[in-house]
Amino acid sequence: EAQVTQNPRYLITVTGKKLTVTCSQNMNHEYMSWYRQDPGLGLRQIYYSMNVEVTDKGDVPEGYKVSRKEKRNFPLILESPSPNQTSLYFCASSLFATTKNIQYFGAGTRLSVL
Amino acid sequence: AQKITQTQPGMFVQEKEAVTLDCTYDTSDPSYGLFWYKQPSSGEMIFLIYQGSYDQQNATEGRYSLNFQKARKSANLVISASQLGDSAMYFCAMRDQPTLNSGGSNYKLTFGKGTLLTVNP
C-alpha cells in the first residue's frame, strides 16, 4: 500500500530534550516536506527536500533540522524543543513534476512540549 | 494577501444530500494546482481531489467533484450523497509555480483555513 508513515503518532516531551520524528514513504517520491498545523495559523511549511542531500527552509524553519540521506526517509529533528513547538506535524511527499504533483500526507504527529 | 479563502467556517448537511464547500484563490501564475484535503477528528490529512489550471474538465473522484471556474478563481468542492463519515474539516490548498531556491524547487502548498462539515442523520 502506497503511504507516508510518520512515527511516533503522539509524543509528550520536556523542554530541551532532543527528539526526532521519522517520516518514510514507499512511493519513490523525490519531493518531501514538513508542515506544522496550529489553531488560527493553519498549515505552515517547515522544511522541504527535492531529493537526497538537497534540503531547504520553508516558512518556519527556526528550531528544526532535517536530513535526507535516503530517498524514502526525511526525519524532522528538534534539537532543543520548546513549548512553542507544541503542534501537529505532517510529513508530505510527491513526485517531482510540474503537473498533478499530488502531495500525500502522513497521519500526523501530535507533539506536546512541557 | 490571502491566497486561499474559505468563507464557510462551518457547514451542515443532511445525510444523502449534496453539499458545496467554497474556495477562492489568488495567484498570478498561469500554472497552478488546486487540491482538496479532508481532515477527520483523528487528525490525518487525506487527499481528495486535484484540479490543474490547464485542465479543461472539472475533476471528479467518486462522490467528490470540483467546480472549477477559472475566471472567477474559484474551486468549490461538491460532495454528493453525503455520508456520516464525511463529517470532518475540509481544506482547500493551492500549489502555484514552484519557487526555485538553493534547495531546488519548492512545491509548497498554501492552505485555506478550512470548513468544518457536519453531516446530520
Coordinates of C-alpha atoms in Angstrom, one line a residue:
Chain A
E1 CA 0.0 0.0 0.0
A2 CA 1.3 3.4 -1.0
Q3 CA 1.7 5.5 2.0
V4 CA 3.6 8.1 4.1
T5 CA 4.4 6.8 7.5
Q6 CA 5.2 9.0 10.5
N7 CA 6.4 8.0 13.9
P8 CA 5.5 8.5 16.6
R9 CA 1.9 9.5 16.3
Y10 CA 1.9 11.1 19.7
L11 CA 4.7 12.4 21.8
I12 CA 5.0 14.2 25.0
T13 CA 8.4 15.6 26.0
V14 CA 10.1 18.2 28.1
T15 CA 11.8 21.4 27.1
G16 CA 15.3 20.8 25.8
K17 CA 15.2 17.1 25.3
K18 CA 16.2 16.3 21.7
L19 CA 13.7 14.3 19.6
T20 CA 13.3 13.0 16.1
V21 CA 10.1 12.5 14.2
T22 CA 10.6 10.0 11.4
C23 CA 8.9 10.1 8.0
S24 CA 9.1 7.4 5.4
Q25 CA 7.4 7.0 2.0
N26 CA 7.2 4.0 -0.2
M27 CA 6.2 5.7 -3.4
N28 CA 9.7 6.6 -4.7
H29 CA 8.8 10.3 -4.4
E30 CA 11.6 12.8 -4.9
Y31 CA 9.9 15.7 -3.1
M32 CA 9.2 15.6 0.7
S33 CA 8.2 18.3 3.0
W34 CA 7.3 19.0 6.7
Y35 CA 4.4 21.2 7.8
R36 CA 3.1 22.1 11.2
Q37 CA -0.6 22.9 11.9
D38 CA -1.6 25.3 14.6
P39 CA -5.0 26.7 15.5
G40 CA -5.6 30.0 13.9
L41 CA -2.4 29.8 11.9
G42 CA -3.2 26.9 9.6
L43 CA -0.5 24.7 8.0
R44 CA 2.9 26.2 7.6
Q45 CA 5.9 24.6 5.8
I46 CA 9.0 24.0 7.9
Y47 CA 11.4 22.4 5.5
Y48 CA 11.4 20.6 2.2
S49 CA 13.6 18.4 0.2
M50 CA 13.9 17.9 -3.6
N51 CA 16.0 14.8 -3.4
V52 CA 18.7 13.0 -1.5
E53 CA 21.1 15.5 0.2
V54 CA 19.0 18.5 -1.1
T55 CA 17.0 20.3 1.5
D56 CA 15.9 23.9 2.2
K57 CA 14.0 26.1 4.6
G58 CA 10.3 26.7 4.4
D59 CA 8.4 29.4 6.1
V60 CA 9.0 28.5 9.8
P61 CA 12.4 26.6 10.0
E62 CA 13.6 28.0 13.3
G63 CA 14.3 25.4 15.9
Y64 CA 14.2 22.5 13.4
K65 CA 16.6 20.4 11.4
V66 CA 16.1 17.9 8.7
S67 CA 18.2 15.4 6.8
R68 CA 17.7 13.4 3.6
K69 CA 20.3 10.6 3.4
E70 CA 17.9 8.2 1.7
K71 CA 15.2 8.9 -0.8
R72 CA 12.5 7.3 1.2
N73 CA 13.3 9.0 4.6
F74 CA 13.0 12.6 5.8
P75 CA 13.3 12.9 9.6
L76 CA 12.5 16.1 11.4
I77 CA 14.8 16.9 14.3
L78 CA 14.1 19.1 17.2
E79 CA 17.5 19.7 18.9
S80 CA 16.1 21.6 21.9
P81 CA 12.3 21.6 21.8
S82 CA 10.5 24.5 23.4
P83 CA 6.8 24.8 24.3
N84 CA 6.1 26.9 21.2
Q85 CA 6.8 23.8 19.2
T86 CA 3.8 22.1 20.6
S87 CA 1.9 21.4 17.4
L88 CA 0.5 18.8 14.9
Y89 CA 3.2 17.9 12.4
F90 CA 2.7 16.5 9.0
C91 CA 5.2 15.0 6.5
A92 CA 4.2 15.0 2.9
S93 CA 5.7 13.6 -0.3
S94 CA 5.1 13.9 -4.0
L95 CA 6.7 13.2 -7.4
F96 CA 8.9 15.9 -8.8
A97 CA 6.5 17.0 -11.5
T98 CA 5.1 20.4 -12.6
T99 CA 1.7 19.0 -13.1
K100 CA -0.5 16.9 -10.9
N101 CA 2.2 16.5 -8.2
I102 CA -0.2 15.4 -5.6
Q103 CA 1.2 15.7 -2.1
Y104 CA 0.3 12.7 0.1
F105 CA 0.4 13.3 3.8
G106 CA 1.3 11.1 6.7
A107 CA -1.2 10.6 9.6
G108 CA 0.4 13.3 11.6
T109 CA 2.4 13.5 14.9
R110 CA 0.9 15.3 17.8
L111 CA 3.8 16.8 19.8
S112 CA 3.4 18.4 23.3
V113 CA 6.5 20.1 24.8
L114 CA 6.1 20.7 28.5
Chain B
A1 CA -2.8 38.9 0.7
Q2 CA -4.6 35.7 1.5
K3 CA -4.1 33.2 -1.3
I4 CA -6.8 30.7 -0.4
T5 CA -10.1 31.8 1.1
Q6 CA -12.7 29.5 2.5
T7 CA -15.5 31.7 3.7
Q8 CA -17.6 29.0 5.4
P9 CA -16.2 28.2 8.9
G10 CA -18.9 25.5 9.3
M11 CA -21.5 23.8 7.2
F12 CA -24.3 21.4 8.0
V13 CA -25.9 18.9 5.6
Q14 CA -28.4 16.1 5.9
E15 CA -27.3 12.6 5.2
K16 CA -27.7 11.7 1.5
E17 CA -27.9 15.3 0.3
A18 CA -25.2 17.1 -1.7
V19 CA -23.1 19.9 -0.3
T20 CA -20.8 22.5 -1.8
L21 CA -17.8 23.9 0.1
D22 CA -16.5 27.1 -1.3
C23 CA -12.9 28.0 -2.1
T24 CA -11.5 31.1 -3.9
Y25 CA -7.8 31.6 -4.7
D26 CA -5.5 34.3 -5.8
T27 CA -2.5 33.8 -8.0
S28 CA -0.8 35.5 -10.9
D29 CA 0.9 32.3 -12.1
P30 CA -0.6 30.7 -15.2
S31 CA 0.4 27.2 -14.0
Y32 CA -1.0 26.1 -10.6
G33 CA -2.8 23.2 -9.0
L34 CA -5.7 23.1 -6.6
F35 CA -6.3 20.4 -4.0
W36 CA -8.9 19.5 -1.5
Y37 CA -8.0 17.6 1.6
K38 CA -10.1 16.0 4.3
Q39 CA -9.1 16.1 8.0
P40 CA -11.3 13.9 10.3
S41 CA -11.2 14.4 14.0
S42 CA -8.4 11.7 14.2
G43 CA -6.1 14.3 12.6
E44 CA -4.8 12.7 9.4
M45 CA -4.8 14.7 6.2
I46 CA -6.4 12.8 3.4
F47 CA -6.1 13.8 -0.3
L48 CA -9.5 14.0 -2.1
I49 CA -9.2 15.7 -5.5
Y50 CA -6.9 17.7 -7.7
Q51 CA -7.5 20.3 -10.4
G52 CA -4.8 21.6 -12.6
S53 CA -5.1 25.1 -14.0
Y54 CA -4.8 23.9 -17.6
D55 CA -7.3 21.0 -17.1
Q56 CA -10.2 21.5 -19.5
Q57 CA -12.7 19.4 -17.5
N58 CA -13.7 19.6 -13.9
A59 CA -12.1 16.9 -11.8
T60 CA -14.2 14.1 -10.3
E61 CA -13.3 11.4 -7.9
G62 CA -16.2 9.2 -6.9
R63 CA -18.6 11.3 -4.8
Y64 CA -16.3 14.3 -5.0
S65 CA -16.3 16.8 -7.8
L66 CA -14.6 20.1 -8.2
N67 CA -16.5 23.0 -9.7
F68 CA -13.6 24.9 -11.3
Q69 CA -14.4 28.4 -12.5
K70 CA -11.0 29.8 -13.6
A71 CA -12.2 33.3 -14.5
R72 CA -13.8 33.7 -11.1
K73 CA -10.8 32.0 -9.4
S74 CA -13.0 29.6 -7.6
A75 CA -12.6 25.8 -6.9
N76 CA -15.6 24.6 -5.0
L77 CA -15.8 21.1 -3.7
V78 CA -19.1 19.3 -4.3
I79 CA -19.8 16.2 -2.2
S80 CA -22.8 14.2 -3.4
A81 CA -24.9 11.9 -1.3
S82 CA -23.3 12.9 2.0
Q83 CA -22.5 10.2 4.5
L84 CA -22.0 10.4 8.2
G85 CA -18.3 9.6 7.7
D86 CA -17.9 12.8 5.7
S87 CA -18.1 14.8 8.9
A88 CA -14.6 16.4 9.0
M89 CA -12.6 19.5 8.4
Y90 CA -12.1 20.2 4.7
F91 CA -9.1 22.2 3.4
C92 CA -8.6 23.8 0.0
A93 CA -5.0 24.2 -1.0
M94 CA -3.0 25.6 -3.9
R95 CA 0.4 24.9 -5.3
D96 CA 1.4 27.7 -7.7
Q97 CA 4.6 27.9 -9.7
P98 CA 7.3 26.2 -7.7
T99 CA 9.8 28.6 -6.2
L100 CA 13.4 27.9 -7.1
N101 CA 15.7 28.2 -4.2
S102 CA 19.2 26.9 -3.3
G103 CA 17.4 23.7 -2.2
G104 CA 15.7 23.2 -5.5
S105 CA 12.1 23.7 -6.5
N106 CA 9.6 24.1 -3.6
Y107 CA 6.2 22.7 -4.2
K108 CA 4.8 24.3 -1.1
L109 CA 1.1 24.1 -0.6
T110 CA -0.8 27.1 0.7
F111 CA -3.9 26.1 2.6
G112 CA -7.1 27.8 3.4
K113 CA -8.4 28.0 7.0
G114 CA -10.8 25.1 6.4
T115 CA -14.5 24.4 6.6
L116 CA -15.9 22.1 9.3
L117 CA -18.6 19.9 7.7
T118 CA -21.2 18.2 9.9
V119 CA -23.4 15.5 8.3
N120 CA -26.6 15.0 10.2
P121 CA -28.5 11.7 10.2

